[in-house]
XYZ file of C-alpha atoms in Angstrom:
643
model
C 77.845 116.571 93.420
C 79.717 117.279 89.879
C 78.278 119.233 86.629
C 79.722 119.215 83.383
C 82.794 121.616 82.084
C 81.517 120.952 78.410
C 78.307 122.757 78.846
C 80.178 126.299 79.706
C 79.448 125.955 83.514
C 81.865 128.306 85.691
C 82.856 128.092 89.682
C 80.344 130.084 91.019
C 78.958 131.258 94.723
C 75.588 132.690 93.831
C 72.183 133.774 95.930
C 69.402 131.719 94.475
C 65.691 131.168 95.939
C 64.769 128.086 97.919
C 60.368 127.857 97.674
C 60.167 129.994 100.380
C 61.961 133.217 98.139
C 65.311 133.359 101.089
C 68.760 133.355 99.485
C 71.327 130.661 100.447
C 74.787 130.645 99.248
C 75.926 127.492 96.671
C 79.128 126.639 95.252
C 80.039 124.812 92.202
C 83.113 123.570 91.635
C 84.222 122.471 87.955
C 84.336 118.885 87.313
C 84.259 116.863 84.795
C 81.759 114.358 84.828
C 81.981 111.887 81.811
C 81.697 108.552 82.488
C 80.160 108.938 86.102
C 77.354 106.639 86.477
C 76.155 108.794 89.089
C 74.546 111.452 86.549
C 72.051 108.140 84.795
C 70.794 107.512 88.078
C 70.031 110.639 89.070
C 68.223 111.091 85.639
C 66.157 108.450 86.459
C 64.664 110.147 90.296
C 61.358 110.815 90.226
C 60.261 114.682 90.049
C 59.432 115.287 94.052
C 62.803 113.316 94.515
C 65.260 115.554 92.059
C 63.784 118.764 92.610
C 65.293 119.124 95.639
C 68.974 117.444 95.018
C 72.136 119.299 95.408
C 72.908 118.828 91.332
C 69.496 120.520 90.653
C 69.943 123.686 93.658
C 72.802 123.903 91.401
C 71.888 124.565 88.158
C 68.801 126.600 89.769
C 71.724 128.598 90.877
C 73.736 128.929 87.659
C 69.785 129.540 86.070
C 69.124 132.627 88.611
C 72.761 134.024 88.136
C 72.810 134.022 83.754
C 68.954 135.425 84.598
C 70.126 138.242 86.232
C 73.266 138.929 84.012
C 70.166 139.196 81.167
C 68.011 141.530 82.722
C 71.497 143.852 83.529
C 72.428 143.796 79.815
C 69.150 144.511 79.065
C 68.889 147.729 81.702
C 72.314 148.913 79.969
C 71.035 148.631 76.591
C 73.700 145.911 75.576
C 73.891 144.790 71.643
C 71.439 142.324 70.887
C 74.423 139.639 70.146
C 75.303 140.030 73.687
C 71.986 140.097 75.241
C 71.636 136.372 72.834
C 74.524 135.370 73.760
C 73.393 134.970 77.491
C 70.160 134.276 76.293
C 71.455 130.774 74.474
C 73.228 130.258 77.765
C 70.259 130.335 79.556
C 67.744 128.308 77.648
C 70.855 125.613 77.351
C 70.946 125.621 81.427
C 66.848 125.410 81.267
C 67.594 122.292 79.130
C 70.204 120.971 81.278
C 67.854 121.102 84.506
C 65.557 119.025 82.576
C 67.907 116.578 81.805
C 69.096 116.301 85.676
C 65.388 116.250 86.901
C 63.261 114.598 84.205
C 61.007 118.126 85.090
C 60.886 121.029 82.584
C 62.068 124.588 84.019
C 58.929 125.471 85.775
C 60.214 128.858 87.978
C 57.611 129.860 90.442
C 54.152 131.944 89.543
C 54.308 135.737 90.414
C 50.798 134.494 92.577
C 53.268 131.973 94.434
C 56.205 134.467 94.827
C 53.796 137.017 96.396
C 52.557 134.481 98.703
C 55.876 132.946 100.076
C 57.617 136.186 100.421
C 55.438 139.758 99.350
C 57.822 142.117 97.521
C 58.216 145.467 98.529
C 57.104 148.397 96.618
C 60.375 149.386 95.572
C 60.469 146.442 93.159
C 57.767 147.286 91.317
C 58.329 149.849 87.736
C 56.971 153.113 87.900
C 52.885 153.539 86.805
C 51.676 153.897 83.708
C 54.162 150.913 81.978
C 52.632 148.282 80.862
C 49.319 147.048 81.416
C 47.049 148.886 83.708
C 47.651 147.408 87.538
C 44.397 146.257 89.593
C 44.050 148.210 92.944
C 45.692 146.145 95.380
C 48.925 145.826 93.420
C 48.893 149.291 92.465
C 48.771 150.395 96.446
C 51.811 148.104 96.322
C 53.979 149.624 94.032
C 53.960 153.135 95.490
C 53.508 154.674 91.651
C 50.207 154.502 90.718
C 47.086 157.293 91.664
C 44.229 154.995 91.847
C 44.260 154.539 95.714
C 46.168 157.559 96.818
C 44.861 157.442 100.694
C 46.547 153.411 100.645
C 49.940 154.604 98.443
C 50.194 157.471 101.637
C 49.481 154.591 104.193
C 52.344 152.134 102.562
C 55.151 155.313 102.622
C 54.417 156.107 106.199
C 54.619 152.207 106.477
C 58.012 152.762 105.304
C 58.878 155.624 107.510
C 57.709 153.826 110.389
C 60.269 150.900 109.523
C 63.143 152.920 109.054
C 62.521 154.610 112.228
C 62.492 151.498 113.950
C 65.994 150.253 112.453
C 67.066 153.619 113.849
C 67.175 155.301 110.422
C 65.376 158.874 110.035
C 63.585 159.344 106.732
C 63.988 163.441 106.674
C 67.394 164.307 107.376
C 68.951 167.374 108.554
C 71.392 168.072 105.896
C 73.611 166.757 103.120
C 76.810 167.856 101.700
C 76.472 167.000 97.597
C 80.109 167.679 95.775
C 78.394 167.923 92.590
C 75.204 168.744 90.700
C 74.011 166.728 87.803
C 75.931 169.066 85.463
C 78.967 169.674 87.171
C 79.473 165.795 87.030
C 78.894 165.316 83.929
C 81.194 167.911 83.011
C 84.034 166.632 85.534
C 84.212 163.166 83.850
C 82.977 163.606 80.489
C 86.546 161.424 79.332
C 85.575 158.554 81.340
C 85.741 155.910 78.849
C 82.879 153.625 78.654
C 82.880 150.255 80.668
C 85.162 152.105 83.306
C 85.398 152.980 86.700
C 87.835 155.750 89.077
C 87.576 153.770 91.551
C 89.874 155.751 93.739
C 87.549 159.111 93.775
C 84.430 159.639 95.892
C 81.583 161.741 94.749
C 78.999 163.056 96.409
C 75.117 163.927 94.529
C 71.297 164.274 95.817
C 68.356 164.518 94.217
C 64.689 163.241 93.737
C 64.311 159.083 92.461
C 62.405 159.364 89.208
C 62.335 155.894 88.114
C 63.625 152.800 89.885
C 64.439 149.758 87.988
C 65.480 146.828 89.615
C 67.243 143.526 88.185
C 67.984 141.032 91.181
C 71.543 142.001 92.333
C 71.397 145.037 89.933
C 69.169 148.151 90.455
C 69.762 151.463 88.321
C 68.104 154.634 89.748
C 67.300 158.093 87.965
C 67.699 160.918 90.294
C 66.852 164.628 89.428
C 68.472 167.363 91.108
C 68.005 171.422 90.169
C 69.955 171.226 86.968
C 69.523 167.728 85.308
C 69.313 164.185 86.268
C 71.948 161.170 86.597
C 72.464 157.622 87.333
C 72.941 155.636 89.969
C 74.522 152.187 89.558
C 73.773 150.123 92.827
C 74.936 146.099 92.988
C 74.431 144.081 95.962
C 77.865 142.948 95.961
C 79.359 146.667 96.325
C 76.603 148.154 98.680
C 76.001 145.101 101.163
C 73.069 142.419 100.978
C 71.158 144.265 103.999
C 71.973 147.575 102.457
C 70.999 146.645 99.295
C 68.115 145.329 100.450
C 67.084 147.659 102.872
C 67.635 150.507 99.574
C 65.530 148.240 97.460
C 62.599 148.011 100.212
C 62.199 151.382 101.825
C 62.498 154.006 98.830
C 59.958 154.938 95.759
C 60.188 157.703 93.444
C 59.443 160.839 94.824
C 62.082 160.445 97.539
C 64.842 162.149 98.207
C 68.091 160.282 98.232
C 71.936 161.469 99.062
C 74.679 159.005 97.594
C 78.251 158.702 97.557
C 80.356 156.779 95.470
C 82.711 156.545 92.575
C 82.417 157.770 88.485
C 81.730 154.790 86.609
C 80.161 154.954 82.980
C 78.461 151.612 81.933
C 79.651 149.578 78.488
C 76.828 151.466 76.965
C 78.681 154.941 77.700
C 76.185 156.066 80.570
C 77.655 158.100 83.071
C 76.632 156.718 86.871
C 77.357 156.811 90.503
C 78.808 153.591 91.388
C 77.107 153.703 94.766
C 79.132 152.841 98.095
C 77.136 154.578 100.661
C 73.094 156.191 100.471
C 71.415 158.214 102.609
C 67.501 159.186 102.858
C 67.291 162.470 102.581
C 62.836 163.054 102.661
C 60.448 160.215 102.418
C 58.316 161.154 99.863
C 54.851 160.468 100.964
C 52.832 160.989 97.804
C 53.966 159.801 94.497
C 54.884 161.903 91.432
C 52.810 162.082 88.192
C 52.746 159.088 86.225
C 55.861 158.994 83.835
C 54.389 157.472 81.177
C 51.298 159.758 80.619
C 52.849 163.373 81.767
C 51.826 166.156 83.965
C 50.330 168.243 80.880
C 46.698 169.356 81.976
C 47.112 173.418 82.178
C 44.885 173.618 85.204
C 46.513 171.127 87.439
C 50.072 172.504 86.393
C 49.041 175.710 87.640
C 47.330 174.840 90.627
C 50.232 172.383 91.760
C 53.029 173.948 90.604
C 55.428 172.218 92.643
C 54.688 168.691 90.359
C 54.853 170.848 87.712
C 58.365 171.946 88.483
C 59.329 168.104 88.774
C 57.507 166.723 85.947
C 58.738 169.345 83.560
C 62.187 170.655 83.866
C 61.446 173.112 80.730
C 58.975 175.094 83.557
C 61.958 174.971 85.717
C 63.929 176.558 83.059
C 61.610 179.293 82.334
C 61.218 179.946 86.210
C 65.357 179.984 85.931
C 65.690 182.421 82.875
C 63.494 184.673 85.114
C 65.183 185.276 87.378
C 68.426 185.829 85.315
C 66.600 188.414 83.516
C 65.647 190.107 86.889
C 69.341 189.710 88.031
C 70.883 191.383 84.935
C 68.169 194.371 85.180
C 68.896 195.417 88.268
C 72.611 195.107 87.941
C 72.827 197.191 85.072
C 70.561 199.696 86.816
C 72.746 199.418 89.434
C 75.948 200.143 87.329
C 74.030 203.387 85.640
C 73.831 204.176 89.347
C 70.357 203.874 89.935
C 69.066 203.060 93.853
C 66.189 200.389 94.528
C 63.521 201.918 96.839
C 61.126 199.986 97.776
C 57.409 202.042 97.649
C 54.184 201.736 99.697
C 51.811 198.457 98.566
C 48.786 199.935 100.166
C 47.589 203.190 99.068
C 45.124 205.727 100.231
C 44.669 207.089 96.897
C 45.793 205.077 94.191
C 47.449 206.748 90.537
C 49.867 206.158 88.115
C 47.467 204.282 86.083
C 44.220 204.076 84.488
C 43.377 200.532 86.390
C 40.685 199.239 88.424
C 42.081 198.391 92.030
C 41.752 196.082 94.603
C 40.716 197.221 97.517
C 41.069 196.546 101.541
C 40.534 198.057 104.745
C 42.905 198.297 107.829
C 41.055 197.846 111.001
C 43.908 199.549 113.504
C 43.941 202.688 111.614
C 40.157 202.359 110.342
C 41.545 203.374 106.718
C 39.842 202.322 103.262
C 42.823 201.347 101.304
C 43.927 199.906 98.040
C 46.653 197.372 96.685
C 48.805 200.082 94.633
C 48.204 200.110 90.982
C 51.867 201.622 90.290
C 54.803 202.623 91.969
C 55.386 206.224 90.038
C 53.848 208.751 91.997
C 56.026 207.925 95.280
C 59.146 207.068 93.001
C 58.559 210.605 91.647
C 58.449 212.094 95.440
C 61.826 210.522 95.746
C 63.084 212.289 93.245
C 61.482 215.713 94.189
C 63.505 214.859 97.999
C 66.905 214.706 95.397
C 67.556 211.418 94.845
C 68.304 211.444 91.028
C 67.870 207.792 89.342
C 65.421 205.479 91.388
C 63.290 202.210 90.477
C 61.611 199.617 91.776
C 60.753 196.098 90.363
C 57.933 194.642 92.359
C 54.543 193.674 92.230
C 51.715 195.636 91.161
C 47.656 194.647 91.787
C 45.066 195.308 89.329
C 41.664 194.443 89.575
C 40.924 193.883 85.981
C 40.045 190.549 83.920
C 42.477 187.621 83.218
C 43.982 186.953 79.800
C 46.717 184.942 78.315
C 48.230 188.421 78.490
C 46.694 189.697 81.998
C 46.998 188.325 85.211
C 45.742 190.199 88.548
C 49.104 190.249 90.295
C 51.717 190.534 88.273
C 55.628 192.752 88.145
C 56.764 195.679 87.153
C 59.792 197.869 86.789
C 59.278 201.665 87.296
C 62.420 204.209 86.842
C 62.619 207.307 87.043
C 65.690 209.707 85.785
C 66.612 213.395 86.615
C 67.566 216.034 83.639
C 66.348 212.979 81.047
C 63.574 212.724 78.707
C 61.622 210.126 76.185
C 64.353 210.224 73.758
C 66.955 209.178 77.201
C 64.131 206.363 77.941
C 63.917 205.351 74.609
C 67.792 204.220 74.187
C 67.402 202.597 77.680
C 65.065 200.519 76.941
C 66.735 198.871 73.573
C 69.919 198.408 76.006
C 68.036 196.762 78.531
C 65.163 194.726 76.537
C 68.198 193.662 73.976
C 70.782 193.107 77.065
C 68.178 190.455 78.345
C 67.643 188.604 75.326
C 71.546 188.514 75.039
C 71.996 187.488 78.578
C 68.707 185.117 78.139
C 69.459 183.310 74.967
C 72.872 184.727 73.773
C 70.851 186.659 71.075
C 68.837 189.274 69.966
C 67.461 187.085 67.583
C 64.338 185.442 69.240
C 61.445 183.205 68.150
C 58.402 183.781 69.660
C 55.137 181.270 68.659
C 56.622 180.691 65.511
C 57.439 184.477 64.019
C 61.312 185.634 63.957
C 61.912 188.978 66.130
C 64.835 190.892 66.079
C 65.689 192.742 69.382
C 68.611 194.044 67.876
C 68.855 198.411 68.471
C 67.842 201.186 66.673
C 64.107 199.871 66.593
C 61.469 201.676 64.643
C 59.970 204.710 65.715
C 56.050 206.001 64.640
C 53.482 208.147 65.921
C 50.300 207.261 66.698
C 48.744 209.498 64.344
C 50.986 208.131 61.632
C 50.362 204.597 62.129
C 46.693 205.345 61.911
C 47.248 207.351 59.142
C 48.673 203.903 57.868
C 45.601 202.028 57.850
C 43.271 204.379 57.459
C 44.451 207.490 55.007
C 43.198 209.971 57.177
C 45.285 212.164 59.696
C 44.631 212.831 63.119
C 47.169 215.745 63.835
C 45.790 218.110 61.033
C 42.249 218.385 62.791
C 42.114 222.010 64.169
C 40.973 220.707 67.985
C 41.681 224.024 69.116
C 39.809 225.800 66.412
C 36.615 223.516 66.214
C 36.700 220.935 68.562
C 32.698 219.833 67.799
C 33.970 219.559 64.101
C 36.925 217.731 64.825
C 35.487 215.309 67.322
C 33.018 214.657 64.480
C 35.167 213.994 61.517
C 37.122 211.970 64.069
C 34.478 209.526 64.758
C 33.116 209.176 61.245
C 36.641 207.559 60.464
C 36.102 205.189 63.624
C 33.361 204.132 62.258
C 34.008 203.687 58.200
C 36.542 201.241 59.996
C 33.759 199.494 62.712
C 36.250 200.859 65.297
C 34.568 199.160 68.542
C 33.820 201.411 71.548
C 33.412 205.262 72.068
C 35.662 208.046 73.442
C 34.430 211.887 74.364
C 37.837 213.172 73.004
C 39.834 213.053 69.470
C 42.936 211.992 71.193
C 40.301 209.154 72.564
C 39.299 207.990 69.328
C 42.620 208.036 67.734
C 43.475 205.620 70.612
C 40.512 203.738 69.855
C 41.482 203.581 66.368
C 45.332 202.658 66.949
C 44.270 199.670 69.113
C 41.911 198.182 66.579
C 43.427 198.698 63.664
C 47.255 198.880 64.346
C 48.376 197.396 67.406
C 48.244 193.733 66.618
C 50.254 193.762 63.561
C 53.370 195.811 65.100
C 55.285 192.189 65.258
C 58.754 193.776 65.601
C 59.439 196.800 68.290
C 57.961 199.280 67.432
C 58.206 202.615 69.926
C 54.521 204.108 68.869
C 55.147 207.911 69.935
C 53.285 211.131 71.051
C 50.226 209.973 72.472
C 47.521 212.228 73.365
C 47.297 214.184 75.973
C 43.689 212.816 76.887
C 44.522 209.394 77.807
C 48.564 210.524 79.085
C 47.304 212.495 82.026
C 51.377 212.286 83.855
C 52.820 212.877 80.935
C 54.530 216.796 80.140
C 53.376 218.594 76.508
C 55.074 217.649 73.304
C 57.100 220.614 73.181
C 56.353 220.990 69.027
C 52.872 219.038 68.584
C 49.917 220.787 69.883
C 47.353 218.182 71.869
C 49.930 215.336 72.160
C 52.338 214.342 74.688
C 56.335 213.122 75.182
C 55.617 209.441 75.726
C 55.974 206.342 73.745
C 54.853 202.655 74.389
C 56.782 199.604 73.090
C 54.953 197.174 70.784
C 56.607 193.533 70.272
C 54.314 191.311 68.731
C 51.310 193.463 68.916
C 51.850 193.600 72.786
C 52.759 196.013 74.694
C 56.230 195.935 76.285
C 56.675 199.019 78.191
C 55.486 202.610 78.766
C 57.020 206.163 79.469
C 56.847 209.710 79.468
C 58.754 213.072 79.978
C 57.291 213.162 83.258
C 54.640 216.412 83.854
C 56.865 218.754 86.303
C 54.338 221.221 86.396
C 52.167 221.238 89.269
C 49.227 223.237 88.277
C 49.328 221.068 84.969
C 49.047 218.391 87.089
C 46.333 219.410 89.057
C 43.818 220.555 86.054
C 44.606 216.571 84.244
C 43.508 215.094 88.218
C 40.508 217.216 88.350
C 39.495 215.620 84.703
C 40.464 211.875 86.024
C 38.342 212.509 89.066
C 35.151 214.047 87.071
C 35.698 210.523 84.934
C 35.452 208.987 88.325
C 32.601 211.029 89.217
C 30.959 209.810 86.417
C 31.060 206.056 86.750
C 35.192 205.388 85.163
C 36.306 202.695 87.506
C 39.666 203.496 86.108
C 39.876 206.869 86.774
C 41.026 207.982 90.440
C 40.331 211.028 92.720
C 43.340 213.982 93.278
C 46.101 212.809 94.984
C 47.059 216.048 97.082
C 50.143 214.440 98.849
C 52.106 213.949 95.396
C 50.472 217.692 94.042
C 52.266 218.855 97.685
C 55.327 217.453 96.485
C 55.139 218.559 92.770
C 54.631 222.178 94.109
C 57.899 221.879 95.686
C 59.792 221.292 92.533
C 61.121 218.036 90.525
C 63.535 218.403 87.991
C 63.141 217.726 84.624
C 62.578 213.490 84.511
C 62.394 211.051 82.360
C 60.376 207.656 83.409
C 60.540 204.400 82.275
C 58.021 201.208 83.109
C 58.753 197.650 82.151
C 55.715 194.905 81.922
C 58.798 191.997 83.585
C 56.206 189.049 82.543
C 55.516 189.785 79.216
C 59.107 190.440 78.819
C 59.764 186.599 80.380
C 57.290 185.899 78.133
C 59.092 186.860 75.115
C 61.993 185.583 76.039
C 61.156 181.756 76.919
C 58.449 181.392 74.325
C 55.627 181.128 76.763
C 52.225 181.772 75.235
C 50.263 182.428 77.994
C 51.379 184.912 81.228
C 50.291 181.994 83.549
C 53.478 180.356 82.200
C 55.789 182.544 83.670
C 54.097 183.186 87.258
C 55.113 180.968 89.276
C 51.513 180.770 90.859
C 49.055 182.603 89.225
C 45.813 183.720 90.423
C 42.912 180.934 89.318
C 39.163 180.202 90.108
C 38.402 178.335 93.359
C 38.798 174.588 92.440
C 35.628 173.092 92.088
């Protein structure tokens, strides 16, 4: 039969769907049809009659065909004048059906589709869109959580079917040419609404969203670095390939394509897809899209979604390990060696900390998770080795904070023939060095306040800071002279000030004091200096200040950053500050720890003069990625049994 030029129809040789939803092929030649008497009679068929002619399969056709050039438009964000354009084309097709059959355009009912030929989940849009799906078409769609057990049963459906037409759903390797970056670096020129057809590509990554428009589908894939595009049309890929693409995958899978650069009219760079490969059937579904993977908790507990849903937590994760990185190669350049050090400890030091503790049943020892690395770095440098470290985990069993976690990393160093004053300018050249590597300044935000990591940073005493915020000065009370007296006046300033807590010493209380009334408001570094010798028992003398000691701490937004000393070289020294930490012990301090005799062995065989250096590496992530808790930037950190 004939249609009419004058109404815009075009030769076509289109898919459409018969009742039963299976594509046949129809072709249309132009013709004009004034005058043909053929057209009133046909007008005149009754409705069973026309519905089924060869003039009406045709304009079904042309219908289906402009349909699906709408919804493509649409999916590539065309202007609104072209999306209408289409549109008028449409409705004026719609009209001309009516005119053939005497029956408006009446396309099936989603119920009726579904019943002549089910759809597979792959058609459906990802959860959360739209209006809330009941359960059975939810199971269907492979995106929604409300029947997870039935989404798991459909997948494996899908794996089973594949392996059946000989296709494995978790392949053995891939070979991608590009990431997601690297592509969109290598044809950032391509000019929109064109294709290098000539050059094959190569990218994998995880389907985020799925979006399919009859012979059109567009894909979002997410790789390490970013995501991109893939543009997949039946008539490029195959009807069976197409299809089989269309039935078997879901987000959450993992998919390797090849194919050629194309950016779409609207300037979005894709993969014009030629060839696709299933690289893992996903089995669960990812978060819903719509609503985000934002409860703390869960994002902690399954940090793997986490990672997917958010690629800001894969940045932080990223930065961290570039700050790692640049540490140890600039350690390595100042010619520093990495020894590893003993995790279990007989008797733990180099820290006032709680710790964990085990037992080992072959040797029938009681042992502990170490609380530090220094006291066997230090041996190593007693055996001659002169600049050593170690960045590793450390164990405390202590409480949990935005600022505290049980497990968490450390870097220890320790330098021959250098002191505080060496430790100090190594630490502005790494802390600074990380930011610059990190961010490309020393100029970072952190929850909202400016801090500038840029060297020389400030330098205070304890006692003067103190002295800052109360008026009263710690290093003119004659301990020496009149301890009782000075331990008196002492606390009577702690407690004009409702200083919390208690401590048995002066150079106690003046801790207590610095902590409660100075530490939180030291927003830019700050090295505090010359603590006292009470609570610095591996620290040597202050060679000039009576009762304090060569070690500074690091303050960046009233935290503490890092920690050293001029390390204590003398043995005997050494031995009379253990005796004290074990008499704390002794008297119920589950911080303090008994002598360690192994490292006093080694002390008494002389270490040169050292200079040691300790790094908190997760408050310095922290800092640097604008993370406010320390959960943020452990990749899985310790958390109560779910309940």
């Amino acid at each position: 039969m004939i249609l009419r030029s004058a109404l815009g129809f075009q030769p076509i040789a289109r898919g459409f769907r018969h009742a039963a939803g299976r594509a046949a092929p129809v072709a249309c030649p132009s013709v004009n049809l004034a005058g043909n008497s053929a057209i009133g009679n046909l007008v005149r068929l009754s409705s069973s009659a026309a519905g089924g002619t060869p003039e009406a399969e045709a304009i079904k056709a042309q219908i289906a065909s402009v349909g699906d050039a709408v919804r493509a438009l649409k999916a590539e964000q065309a202007s609104k004048d072209e999306i209408g354009t289409k549109v008028a084309e449409l409705k004026a097709l719609k009209a001309d059906y009516e005119a053939a059959t005497g029956e408006s355009w009446d396309p099936p009912s989603a119920a009726k589709k579904k019943k002549a030929a089910p759809q597979p989940a792959a058609q459906q849009q990802p959860a959360g869109k739209g209006k809330k799906k009941p359960a059975a078409s939810a199971a269907a769609s492979g995106e929604s959580e409300e029947n997870p057990r039935e989404l798991r049963a459909a997948r494996l459906e899908k794996v089973a079917l594949m392996r059946a037409a000989g296709v494995e759903p978790f392949a053995y390797s891939f070979a991608p040419t590009h990431s997601s970056t690297s592509y969109a670096e290598a044809f950032r020129d391509l000019e929109n609404g064109s294709e290098e057809e000539g050059t094959v590509v190569s990218l994998a990554g995880r389907i985020l969203t799925r979006r399919v428009f009859g012979k059109l589908m567009f894909f979002t894939l997410q790789d390490e670095v970013g995501t991109f595009q893939l543009y997949l049309d039946k008539g490029r890929l195959g009807a069976e390939r197409f299809k089989a693409l269309k039935d078997w995958t879901d987000s959450g899978d993992i998919l390797g394509v090849s194919g050629s650069p194309k950016r779409t009219d609207k300037g979005e760079l894709s993969v014009r897809v030629d060839e696709w490969t299933m690289l893992t059937k996903a089995l669960l579904p990812l978060p819903d899209k719509y609503k985000g993977f934002t409860d703390k908790e869960k994002r902690y507990r399954s940090r793997h979604l986490d990672l997917i849903a958010n690629p800001e937590v894969r940045d932080t994760f990223a930065k961290r390990a570039r700050i790692t990185s640049w540490i140890r190669r600039v350690l390595d350049e100042k010619g520093f060696l990495e020894i590893e050090t003993p995790t279990l400890h007989s008797t733990p030091g180099g820290a006032d900390a709680k710790p964990f503790e085990t037992f080992h049943n072959a040797l029938g020892l009681d042992l502990t998770l170490r609380i530090a690395t220094e006291l066997h770095l230090k041996r190593l440098i007693v055996g001659g080795f002169e600049r050593v470290f170690e960045l590793g985990r450390i164990w405390r069993n202590e409480g949990i904070s935005t600022r505290h976690n049980p497990e968490f990393t450390s870097i220890e160093l320790y330098q021959a023939y250098a002191d505080y004053e060496d430790m100090m300018a190594l630490t502005e050249e790494l802390v600074s060095g990380a930011a610059l590597q990190t961010l490309g300044s020393t100029q970072v935000t952190y929850q909202g306040v400016k801090i500038d990591l840029t060297p020389p940073w400030r330098r205070a005493t304890m006692s003067d800071l103190v002295k800052d915020a109360t008026g009263f000065d710690f290093s003119e009370l004659d301990v020496a002279g009149d301890p009782e007296g000075s331990l008196a006046a002492a606390k009577k300033v702690a407690a004009e000030f409702e200083v919390p807590g208690e401590a048995p010493s002066v150079g106690g209380t003046l801790n207590l004091c610095f902590e409660h009334l100075c530490e939180e408001k030291l927003m830019q570094p700050t090295f505090v200096l010359d603590h006292p010798k009470e609570i610095s028992p591996l620290a040597k003398p202050h060679r000039s200040k009576p009762g304090a000691t060569e070690r500074f701490e690091l303050f960046v937004y009233g935290r503490e950053l890092a920690n050293s000393f001029s390390e204590l070289t003398d043995p005997v020294d050494q031995r009379e500050r253990f005796e004290l930490q074990a008499l704390k012990k002794a008297a119920g301090d589950e911080e303090a720890h008994d002598v360690d005799e192994e490292f006093l062995a080694a002390l008494e065989q002389g270490m040169p003069p050292t200079g040691g250096l300790g790094i908190g590496i997760d408050r310095l992530v922290m800092l640097l990625t604008d993370a406010p808790s320390i959960r943020d930037v452990i990749a899985f950190p310790l958390l109560k049994k779910a309940e």
